[in-house]
Amino acid sequence: MTTEATPGNGAAFARHRLPPKFHRISHVTTALYLAHALVFFLGPAIVAFAIADVPMSTPVAVATALGLGLIGGHGMHLLTFVGHEGMHTNLHRNKYVSAGIALLFASMVPFFLIVGFAMTHWKHHRFTGQEIDPDVQIYSQYRTFWSRFFVARSASVRVYTKNALGMAFGREWPENTKLPFTPLEMRWISRINAALVLFFVTVYGFIWYHSTWLGFAVMLVPYITLYVLSSMRAYIEHTGTVPGRYVDSRSYTSPLYTLLFFGSNFHLEHHQYPAVPCYRLPELHRYLKSMRVLEGKNAQVEPSFFGALRYTTGRFQYPCVKMQPVADEFIDRIADGRLDRDADPNTQGIDPKVAVANK
């Protein structure tokens, strides 16, 4: 449902400044983050290859493939998170290295072009919840659990694929799109992405050729699991929200989600400070909470593991606010490379003590 709104004076999009430690990238923690994704993804695959020739009854073979595939599916989901972090330039201080890691990891996901996702995702950050937001255009049209479950993610993948292939073949990127890479750089990144995806899809094809059971356990079940998890996550993170700082997204803070997602479940904090690496988001959440920022803004925070799932139902609709587009200048500064991760925090927003005093 589309609602009417008028753009504010910019205060609704203001941020509280952070201590510089939150923007620093730790190479050790980044390595642990990458290992975390690979363990979930490659671990079940290695086990599947190890037992592929072990005689099993049909029920045992199916159950084993499902069990390994479900774990591998979470790993495949994590690979998309790595791609997300990399295209946010949060994996390495050198943005090209960060993007390279993103391409390598995310390209292991069949038919998923992380470059196409990044093109919509940066625009999503600039115009979150507004009618111009590409995620709004994709997800707000699905208003029931079942339509979201079966259709939403495939619609988004088609958009990502169109964006990435269009970019690879020289098309201009969509209007109001800004990224920390030039169009020429994105063109070559898109081509590398497409080549890597083709390579890994070929690998999956050889696996299927070698063994249908392996293809089922290593690709099909994980891919279906990824489809379900990513479809649900889009709605968990944004249904029932409105444009504006600290109110345009939701964090789901169960410790189990934090363990499974390495901190990427703190989506509200990510939207406010997208240059903060995901592994620092839990600490950022505690910091904002201690400053009474989240309480003062009535921020959406879901502490229950199962409670987060209710936001996928038709009771909660994806926001679609009709308004004169208001870009988030903070996101634009990041896209322009003007956020120094070790900069004086005075350059990064509003002092939270002042904000609390004025609350």
mmCIF file of C-alpha atoms in Angstrom:
data_model
loop_
_atom_site.group_PDB
_atom_site.id
_atom_site.type_symbol
_atom_site.label_atom_id
_atom_site.label_comp_id
_atom_site.label_asym_id
_atom_site.label_seq_id
_atom_site.Cartn_x
_atom_site.Cartn_y
_atom_site.Cartn_z
ATOM 1 C CA MET A 1 0.000 0.000 0.000
ATOM 2 C CA THR A 2 1.410 3.394 -0.993
ATOM 3 C CA THR A 3 1.236 6.204 1.546
ATOM 4 C CA GLU A 4 1.699 9.931 1.090
ATOM 5 C CA ALA A 5 4.542 11.869 2.627
ATOM 6 C CA THR A 6 6.526 15.046 2.095
ATOM 7 C CA PRO A 7 10.288 15.309 2.372
ATOM 8 C CA GLY A 8 11.611 16.820 5.589
ATOM 9 C CA ASN A 9 14.403 19.283 6.100
ATOM 10 C CA GLY A 10 17.066 16.587 6.330
ATOM 11 C CA ALA A 11 16.814 16.064 10.079
ATOM 12 C CA ALA A 12 14.976 12.785 9.554
ATOM 13 C CA PHE A 13 18.050 11.497 7.733
ATOM 14 C CA ALA A 14 20.664 12.786 10.203
ATOM 15 C CA ARG A 15 22.953 10.344 12.000
ATOM 16 C CA HIS A 16 24.749 10.334 15.304
ATOM 17 C CA ARG A 17 28.495 10.389 14.932
ATOM 18 C CA LEU A 18 30.442 7.305 15.970
ATOM 19 C CA PRO A 19 33.808 6.681 17.579
ATOM 20 C CA PRO A 20 36.189 5.884 14.692
ATOM 21 C CA LYS A 21 36.781 2.312 15.920
ATOM 22 C CA PHE A 22 33.456 1.221 14.446
ATOM 23 C CA HIS A 23 34.572 1.968 10.887
ATOM 24 C CA ARG A 24 37.918 0.197 11.130
ATOM 25 C CA ILE A 25 38.378 -3.035 9.222
ATOM 26 C CA SER A 26 40.076 -5.899 11.024
ATOM 27 C CA HIS A 27 41.828 -8.229 8.594
ATOM 28 C CA VAL A 28 41.833 -11.016 11.199
ATOM 29 C CA THR A 29 38.096 -10.736 11.837
ATOM 30 C CA THR A 30 37.429 -10.464 8.119
ATOM 31 C CA ALA A 31 39.339 -13.724 7.622
ATOM 32 C CA LEU A 32 37.236 -15.354 10.350
ATOM 33 C CA TYR A 33 34.102 -14.028 8.667
ATOM 34 C CA LEU A 34 35.109 -15.541 5.331
ATOM 35 C CA ALA A 35 36.033 -18.826 7.022
ATOM 36 C CA HIS A 36 32.654 -18.864 8.769
ATOM 37 C CA ALA A 37 30.870 -18.722 5.399
ATOM 38 C CA LEU A 38 33.128 -21.328 3.799
ATOM 39 C CA VAL A 39 32.751 -23.800 6.665
ATOM 40 C CA PHE A 40 28.966 -23.761 6.325
ATOM 41 C CA PHE A 41 29.128 -23.963 2.531
ATOM 42 C CA LEU A 42 32.059 -26.287 1.829
ATOM 43 C CA GLY A 43 31.827 -28.452 4.962
ATOM 44 C CA PRO A 44 28.617 -30.251 3.920
ATOM 45 C CA ALA A 45 29.889 -30.498 0.323
ATOM 46 C CA ILE A 46 33.107 -32.202 1.477
ATOM 47 C CA VAL A 47 31.093 -34.656 3.566
ATOM 48 C CA ALA A 48 28.800 -35.313 0.593
ATOM 49 C CA PHE A 49 31.747 -36.131 -1.662
ATOM 50 C CA ALA A 50 33.273 -38.343 1.036
ATOM 51 C CA ILE A 51 30.148 -40.492 1.393
ATOM 52 C CA ALA A 52 28.875 -40.329 -2.208
ATOM 53 C CA ASP A 53 29.928 -43.928 -2.931
ATOM 54 C CA VAL A 54 28.791 -45.353 0.408
ATOM 55 C CA PRO A 55 25.822 -47.732 -0.118
ATOM 56 C CA MET A 56 22.633 -46.222 1.368
ATOM 57 C CA SER A 57 18.962 -47.055 1.139
ATOM 58 C CA THR A 58 16.840 -44.526 -0.721
ATOM 59 C CA PRO A 59 15.260 -43.024 2.426
ATOM 60 C CA VAL A 60 18.677 -42.648 4.090
ATOM 61 C CA ALA A 61 20.192 -41.148 0.932
ATOM 62 C CA VAL A 62 17.373 -38.599 0.632
ATOM 63 C CA ALA A 63 17.510 -37.690 4.335
ATOM 64 C CA THR A 64 21.295 -37.313 4.211
ATOM 65 C CA ALA A 65 21.154 -35.122 1.120
ATOM 66 C CA LEU A 66 18.463 -32.954 2.730
ATOM 67 C CA GLY A 67 20.419 -32.574 5.962
ATOM 68 C CA LEU A 68 23.678 -31.677 4.233
ATOM 69 C CA GLY A 69 21.865 -29.470 1.732
ATOM 70 C CA LEU A 70 20.102 -27.444 4.426
ATOM 71 C CA ILE A 71 23.405 -26.666 6.142
ATOM 72 C CA GLY A 72 25.030 -25.939 2.792
ATOM 73 C CA GLY A 73 22.094 -23.690 1.939
ATOM 74 C CA HIS A 74 22.831 -21.546 4.960
ATOM 75 C CA GLY A 75 26.429 -21.460 3.767
ATOM 76 C CA MET A 76 25.277 -20.380 0.311
ATOM 77 C CA HIS A 77 23.210 -17.668 2.008
ATOM 78 C CA LEU A 78 26.335 -16.528 3.840
ATOM 79 C CA LEU A 79 28.209 -16.285 0.538
ATOM 80 C CA THR A 80 25.666 -13.689 -0.589
ATOM 81 C CA PHE A 81 26.305 -11.817 2.675
ATOM 82 C CA VAL A 82 30.030 -11.829 1.897
ATOM 83 C CA GLY A 83 29.223 -10.385 -1.519
ATOM 84 C CA HIS A 84 27.068 -7.740 0.126
ATOM 85 C CA GLU A 85 29.844 -6.727 2.541
ATOM 86 C CA GLY A 86 32.429 -6.708 -0.224
ATOM 87 C CA MET A 87 30.425 -4.430 -2.493
ATOM 88 C CA HIS A 88 29.960 -2.128 0.495
ATOM 89 C CA THR A 89 33.815 -2.047 0.553
ATOM 90 C CA ASN A 90 33.761 -3.445 4.099
ATOM 91 C CA LEU A 91 36.080 -6.433 3.590
ATOM 92 C CA HIS A 92 39.310 -4.556 2.880
ATOM 93 C CA ARG A 93 40.524 -0.964 2.979
ATOM 94 C CA ASN A 94 41.262 -1.222 -0.736
ATOM 95 C CA LYS A 95 37.836 -1.142 -2.381
ATOM 96 C CA TYR A 96 39.029 -3.184 -5.355
ATOM 97 C CA VAL A 97 40.283 -5.981 -3.105
ATOM 98 C CA SER A 98 36.986 -5.856 -1.217
ATOM 99 C CA ALA A 99 35.045 -6.122 -4.475
ATOM 100 C CA GLY A 100 37.300 -8.949 -5.675
ATOM 101 C CA ILE A 101 36.557 -10.987 -2.557
ATOM 102 C CA ALA A 102 32.860 -10.279 -3.046
ATOM 103 C CA LEU A 103 32.978 -11.533 -6.639
ATOM 104 C CA LEU A 104 34.856 -14.708 -5.771
ATOM 105 C CA PHE A 105 32.587 -15.741 -2.902
ATOM 106 C CA ALA A 106 29.209 -14.622 -4.223
ATOM 107 C CA SER A 107 29.838 -16.139 -7.662
ATOM 108 C CA MET A 108 29.755 -19.583 -6.033
ATOM 109 C CA VAL A 109 25.993 -19.051 -5.715
ATOM 110 C CA PRO A 110 24.378 -20.352 -8.930
ATOM 111 C CA PHE A 111 22.923 -17.665 -11.211
ATOM 112 C CA PHE A 112 23.497 -14.874 -8.653
ATOM 113 C CA LEU A 113 25.258 -11.787 -10.001
ATOM 114 C CA ILE A 114 26.374 -9.758 -6.992
ATOM 115 C CA VAL A 115 27.127 -6.732 -9.195
ATOM 116 C CA GLY A 116 23.479 -6.505 -10.242
ATOM 117 C CA PHE A 117 22.458 -6.759 -6.602
ATOM 118 C CA ALA A 118 24.910 -4.015 -5.608
ATOM 119 C CA MET A 119 23.477 -1.634 -8.206
ATOM 120 C CA THR A 120 19.994 -1.915 -6.687
ATOM 121 C CA HIS A 121 21.269 -2.166 -3.120
ATOM 122 C CA TRP A 122 23.154 1.135 -3.047
ATOM 123 C CA LYS A 123 20.054 2.842 -4.465
ATOM 124 C CA HIS A 124 17.981 1.017 -1.837
ATOM 125 C CA HIS A 125 20.188 2.592 0.841
ATOM 126 C CA ARG A 126 19.836 6.067 -0.683
ATOM 127 C CA PHE A 127 16.014 5.951 -0.854
ATOM 128 C CA THR A 128 14.969 3.301 1.681
ATOM 129 C CA GLY A 129 11.215 2.807 1.864
ATOM 130 C CA GLN A 130 10.486 5.487 -0.728
ATOM 131 C CA GLU A 131 8.640 4.724 -3.940
ATOM 132 C CA ILE A 132 11.888 5.150 -5.895
ATOM 133 C CA ASP A 133 13.632 2.448 -3.828
ATOM 134 C CA PRO A 134 14.176 -0.555 -6.166
ATOM 135 C CA ASP A 135 13.517 -2.999 -3.316
ATOM 136 C CA VAL A 136 10.173 -1.293 -2.730
ATOM 137 C CA GLN A 137 9.342 -1.749 -6.401
ATOM 138 C CA ILE A 138 10.167 -5.463 -6.135
ATOM 139 C CA TYR A 139 8.913 -6.513 -2.710
ATOM 140 C CA SER A 140 5.931 -4.271 -1.934
ATOM 141 C CA GLN A 141 3.828 -5.902 -4.661
ATOM 142 C CA TYR A 142 3.772 -9.219 -2.774
ATOM 143 C CA ARG A 143 1.331 -8.907 0.092
ATOM 144 C CA THR A 144 0.862 -12.470 1.354
ATOM 145 C CA PHE A 145 3.265 -14.975 2.834
ATOM 146 C CA TRP A 146 2.870 -17.416 -0.050
ATOM 147 C CA SER A 147 3.429 -14.883 -2.819
ATOM 148 C CA ARG A 148 6.546 -13.704 -0.984
ATOM 149 C CA PHE A 149 7.685 -17.275 -0.416
ATOM 150 C CA PHE A 150 7.315 -18.417 -4.009
ATOM 151 C CA VAL A 151 7.743 -15.331 -6.202
ATOM 152 C CA ALA A 152 9.564 -12.419 -4.561
ATOM 153 C CA ARG A 153 13.135 -13.683 -4.698
ATOM 154 C CA SER A 154 12.902 -14.852 -8.308
ATOM 155 C CA ALA A 155 11.665 -11.362 -9.243
ATOM 156 C CA SER A 156 14.655 -9.768 -7.534
ATOM 157 C CA VAL A 157 17.134 -12.147 -9.182
ATOM 158 C CA ARG A 158 15.753 -11.213 -12.602
ATOM 159 C CA VAL A 159 16.381 -7.539 -11.815
ATOM 160 C CA TYR A 160 19.940 -8.254 -10.594
ATOM 161 C CA THR A 161 20.694 -10.298 -13.707
ATOM 162 C CA LYS A 162 19.308 -7.621 -16.038
ATOM 163 C CA ASN A 163 21.358 -4.913 -14.295
ATOM 164 C CA ALA A 164 24.604 -6.878 -14.291
ATOM 165 C CA LEU A 165 24.409 -8.126 -17.881
ATOM 166 C CA GLY A 166 23.296 -4.717 -19.104
ATOM 167 C CA MET A 167 26.282 -3.168 -17.379
ATOM 168 C CA ALA A 168 28.623 -5.822 -18.782
ATOM 169 C CA PHE A 169 27.469 -5.011 -22.323
ATOM 170 C CA GLY A 170 27.911 -1.272 -21.915
ATOM 171 C CA ARG A 171 24.475 -0.067 -20.895
ATOM 172 C CA GLU A 172 24.298 2.986 -18.615
ATOM 173 C CA TRP A 173 23.366 2.162 -15.066
ATOM 174 C CA PRO A 174 19.877 2.951 -13.762
ATOM 175 C CA GLU A 175 18.912 6.506 -12.893
ATOM 176 C CA ASN A 176 19.774 7.744 -9.383
ATOM 177 C CA THR A 177 22.352 4.974 -8.920
ATOM 178 C CA LYS A 178 25.613 5.794 -7.130
ATOM 179 C CA LEU A 179 28.351 3.336 -6.198
ATOM 180 C CA PRO A 180 31.965 3.653 -5.038
ATOM 181 C CA PHE A 181 33.096 2.574 -8.525
ATOM 182 C CA THR A 182 33.022 4.381 -11.860
ATOM 183 C CA PRO A 183 30.784 3.125 -14.688
ATOM 184 C CA LEU A 184 33.865 1.826 -16.532
ATOM 185 C CA GLU A 185 35.040 -0.035 -13.416
ATOM 186 C CA MET A 186 31.575 -1.482 -12.909
ATOM 187 C CA ARG A 187 31.522 -2.620 -16.518
ATOM 188 C CA TRP A 188 34.661 -4.698 -16.016
ATOM 189 C CA ILE A 189 33.562 -5.889 -12.579
ATOM 190 C CA SER A 190 30.283 -7.045 -14.158
ATOM 191 C CA ARG A 191 32.143 -8.973 -16.842
ATOM 192 C CA ILE A 192 34.365 -10.677 -14.279
ATOM 193 C CA ASN A 193 31.301 -11.484 -12.206
ATOM 194 C CA ALA A 194 29.507 -13.051 -15.178
ATOM 195 C CA ALA A 195 32.592 -15.107 -16.096
ATOM 196 C CA LEU A 196 32.975 -16.395 -12.532
ATOM 197 C CA VAL A 197 29.289 -17.303 -12.273
ATOM 198 C CA LEU A 198 29.539 -19.188 -15.565
ATOM 199 C CA PHE A 199 32.613 -21.025 -14.294
ATOM 200 C CA PHE A 200 30.954 -22.139 -11.054
ATOM 201 C CA VAL A 201 27.718 -23.129 -12.817
ATOM 202 C CA THR A 202 29.870 -25.306 -15.097
ATOM 203 C CA VAL A 203 31.436 -26.888 -12.007
ATOM 204 C CA TYR A 204 27.957 -27.647 -10.654
ATOM 205 C CA GLY A 205 27.088 -29.153 -14.021
ATOM 206 C CA PHE A 206 30.042 -31.546 -13.780
ATOM 207 C CA ILE A 207 28.964 -32.477 -10.262
ATOM 208 C CA TRP A 208 25.479 -33.321 -11.544
ATOM 209 C CA TYR A 209 27.045 -35.333 -14.368
ATOM 210 C CA HIS A 210 29.169 -37.295 -11.900
ATOM 211 C CA SER A 211 26.338 -38.006 -9.493
ATOM 212 C CA THR A 212 22.690 -36.967 -9.330
ATOM 213 C CA TRP A 213 22.809 -37.459 -5.561
ATOM 214 C CA LEU A 214 25.774 -35.089 -5.274
ATOM 215 C CA GLY A 215 24.013 -32.503 -7.430
ATOM 216 C CA PHE A 216 20.978 -32.807 -5.182
ATOM 217 C CA ALA A 217 23.024 -32.436 -1.968
ATOM 218 C CA VAL A 218 25.580 -29.864 -3.116
ATOM 219 C CA MET A 219 23.536 -27.591 -5.387
ATOM 220 C CA LEU A 220 19.768 -28.144 -5.579
ATOM 221 C CA VAL A 221 18.851 -28.382 -1.878
ATOM 222 C CA PRO A 222 21.260 -25.577 -0.880
ATOM 223 C CA TYR A 223 19.904 -23.360 -3.653
ATOM 224 C CA ILE A 224 16.286 -23.942 -2.620
ATOM 225 C CA THR A 225 17.268 -23.275 1.004
ATOM 226 C CA LEU A 226 18.980 -20.042 -0.028
ATOM 227 C CA TYR A 227 15.871 -19.038 -1.988
ATOM 228 C CA VAL A 228 13.640 -19.500 1.055
ATOM 229 C CA LEU A 229 15.985 -17.819 3.544
ATOM 230 C CA SER A 230 16.693 -14.793 1.372
ATOM 231 C CA SER A 231 13.004 -14.342 0.501
ATOM 232 C CA MET A 232 12.053 -14.325 4.171
ATOM 233 C CA ARG A 233 14.925 -12.039 5.185
ATOM 234 C CA ALA A 234 13.855 -9.220 2.856
ATOM 235 C CA TYR A 235 10.522 -8.978 4.685
ATOM 236 C CA ILE A 236 11.878 -9.529 8.183
ATOM 237 C CA GLU A 237 14.180 -6.550 7.702
ATOM 238 C CA HIS A 238 11.725 -3.997 6.282
ATOM 239 C CA THR A 239 8.003 -4.742 6.658
ATOM 240 C CA GLY A 240 6.172 -2.291 8.883
ATOM 241 C CA THR A 241 8.906 0.374 8.659
ATOM 242 C CA VAL A 242 8.920 3.944 7.271
ATOM 243 C CA PRO A 243 11.595 6.169 5.692
ATOM 244 C CA GLY A 244 13.874 7.979 8.132
ATOM 245 C CA ARG A 245 16.881 7.305 10.287
ATOM 246 C CA TYR A 246 16.587 4.480 12.816
ATOM 247 C CA VAL A 247 13.056 3.659 11.642
ATOM 248 C CA ASP A 248 13.561 2.406 8.057
ATOM 249 C CA SER A 249 14.731 -1.111 8.906
ATOM 250 C CA ARG A 250 14.676 -3.774 11.613
ATOM 251 C CA SER A 251 17.312 -5.657 13.573
ATOM 252 C CA TYR A 252 16.569 -9.193 14.747
ATOM 253 C CA THR A 253 18.902 -9.602 17.674
ATOM 254 C CA SER A 254 18.532 -13.172 18.944
ATOM 255 C CA PRO A 255 22.037 -14.457 19.817
ATOM 256 C CA LEU A 256 21.366 -17.421 17.549
ATOM 257 C CA TYR A 257 20.888 -15.114 14.558
ATOM 258 C CA THR A 258 24.082 -13.283 15.507
ATOM 259 C CA LEU A 259 25.946 -16.592 15.632
ATOM 260 C CA LEU A 260 24.519 -17.761 12.304
ATOM 261 C CA PHE A 261 24.933 -14.441 10.435
ATOM 262 C CA PHE A 262 28.140 -13.121 12.044
ATOM 263 C CA GLY A 263 26.389 -9.880 12.986
ATOM 264 C CA SER A 264 24.631 -9.193 9.671
ATOM 265 C CA ASN A 265 21.281 -9.611 11.419
ATOM 266 C CA PHE A 266 21.705 -6.108 12.891
ATOM 267 C CA HIS A 267 20.127 -4.645 9.800
ATOM 268 C CA LEU A 268 18.889 -1.425 11.382
ATOM 269 C CA GLU A 269 22.436 -0.541 12.398
ATOM 270 C CA HIS A 270 23.700 -1.483 8.937
ATOM 271 C CA HIS A 271 21.249 0.905 7.298
ATOM 272 C CA GLN A 272 22.308 3.769 9.519
ATOM 273 C CA TYR A 273 26.043 3.094 9.099
ATOM 274 C CA PRO A 274 26.633 0.935 6.003
ATOM 275 C CA ALA A 275 30.417 1.463 6.177
ATOM 276 C CA VAL A 276 30.578 -0.365 9.528
ATOM 277 C CA PRO A 277 31.680 -4.005 8.954
ATOM 278 C CA CYS A 278 29.021 -6.531 9.921
ATOM 279 C CA TYR A 279 31.101 -8.019 12.737
ATOM 280 C CA ARG A 280 31.079 -4.635 14.507
ATOM 281 C CA LEU A 281 27.306 -4.197 14.263
ATOM 282 C CA PRO A 282 26.461 -6.039 17.532
ATOM 283 C CA GLU A 283 28.811 -3.712 19.408
ATOM 284 C CA LEU A 284 27.351 -0.736 17.544
ATOM 285 C CA HIS A 285 23.881 -1.864 18.628
ATOM 286 C CA ARG A 286 24.987 -1.900 22.262
ATOM 287 C CA TYR A 287 26.599 1.526 21.844
ATOM 288 C CA LEU A 288 23.470 3.120 20.364
ATOM 289 C CA LYS A 289 21.376 1.459 23.032
ATOM 290 C CA SER A 290 23.618 2.838 25.787
ATOM 291 C CA MET A 291 23.207 6.317 24.291
ATOM 292 C CA ARG A 292 19.408 5.795 24.357
ATOM 293 C CA VAL A 293 19.298 6.484 20.625
ATOM 294 C CA LEU A 294 17.249 3.409 19.735
ATOM 295 C CA GLU A 295 14.830 3.972 22.590
ATOM 296 C CA GLY A 296 14.409 7.620 21.677
ATOM 297 C CA LYS A 297 13.640 6.815 18.041
ATOM 298 C CA ASN A 298 11.325 3.863 18.786
ATOM 299 C CA ALA A 299 13.615 1.803 16.581
ATOM 300 C CA GLN A 300 12.359 -1.596 15.463
ATOM 301 C CA VAL A 301 14.325 -4.293 17.256
ATOM 302 C CA GLU A 302 13.042 -7.878 17.393
ATOM 303 C CA PRO A 303 14.774 -9.901 20.152
ATOM 304 C CA SER A 304 12.937 -13.196 19.605
ATOM 305 C CA PHE A 305 14.262 -15.831 17.226
ATOM 306 C CA PHE A 306 10.829 -17.058 16.160
ATOM 307 C CA GLY A 307 9.221 -13.651 16.649
ATOM 308 C CA ALA A 308 11.208 -12.342 13.685
ATOM 309 C CA LEU A 309 9.373 -14.750 11.386
ATOM 310 C CA ARG A 310 6.019 -13.036 11.904
ATOM 311 C CA TYR A 311 7.189 -10.123 9.756
ATOM 312 C CA THR A 312 7.041 -12.393 6.711
ATOM 313 C CA THR A 313 3.254 -12.702 6.987
ATOM 314 C CA GLY A 314 0.604 -10.536 5.362
ATOM 315 C CA ARG A 315 0.013 -8.734 8.664
ATOM 316 C CA PHE A 316 3.117 -6.656 7.917
ATOM 317 C CA GLN A 317 3.436 -4.885 4.583
ATOM 318 C CA TYR A 318 6.581 -3.775 2.818
ATOM 319 C CA PRO A 319 6.727 0.050 2.918
ATOM 320 C CA CYS A 320 6.045 2.069 -0.219
ATOM 321 C CA VAL A 321 5.952 5.767 0.628
ATOM 322 C CA LYS A 322 5.009 8.128 -2.188
ATOM 323 C CA MET A 323 7.075 11.296 -1.764
ATOM 324 C CA GLN A 324 9.433 13.599 -3.561
ATOM 325 C CA PRO A 325 12.628 11.487 -3.562
ATOM 326 C CA VAL A 326 15.044 12.428 -0.805
ATOM 327 C CA ALA A 327 18.529 10.953 -1.246
ATOM 328 C CA ASP A 328 20.591 10.084 1.808
ATOM 329 C CA GLU A 329 23.646 12.346 1.566
ATOM 330 C CA PHE A 330 25.585 10.191 4.009
ATOM 331 C CA ILE A 331 25.331 7.269 1.551
ATOM 332 C CA ASP A 332 26.414 9.584 -1.248
ATOM 333 C CA ARG A 333 29.537 10.552 0.703
ATOM 334 C CA ILE A 334 30.419 6.896 1.141
ATOM 335 C CA ALA A 335 29.843 6.217 -2.565
ATOM 336 C CA ASP A 336 32.109 9.163 -3.375
ATOM 337 C CA GLY A 337 34.828 7.742 -1.138
ATOM 338 C CA ARG A 338 34.584 10.637 1.299
ATOM 339 C CA LEU A 339 34.246 8.525 4.446
ATOM 340 C CA ASP A 340 37.689 8.039 5.968
ATOM 341 C CA ARG A 341 37.330 5.072 8.307
ATOM 342 C CA ASP A 342 39.890 6.580 10.657
ATOM 343 C CA ALA A 343 38.609 10.140 10.321
ATOM 344 C CA ASP A 344 37.751 12.520 13.101
ATOM 345 C CA PRO A 345 34.262 11.410 14.221
ATOM 346 C CA ASN A 346 33.202 15.079 14.105
ATOM 347 C CA THR A 347 32.847 14.596 10.343
ATOM 348 C CA GLN A 348 30.486 11.649 10.639
ATOM 349 C CA GLY A 349 27.222 13.085 11.888
ATOM 350 C CA ILE A 350 25.539 14.437 14.977
ATOM 351 C CA ASP A 351 26.963 14.043 18.469
ATOM 352 C CA PRO A 352 24.719 11.479 20.229
ATOM 353 C CA LYS A 353 25.070 13.289 23.574
ATOM 354 C CA VAL A 354 23.597 16.389 22.004
ATOM 355 C CA ALA A 355 20.823 14.349 20.433
ATOM 356 C CA VAL A 356 19.953 12.734 23.765
ATOM 357 C CA ALA A 357 20.036 16.094 25.533
ATOM 358 C CA ASN A 358 17.626 17.505 22.954
ATOM 359 C CA LYS A 359 15.347 14.478 22.916
#
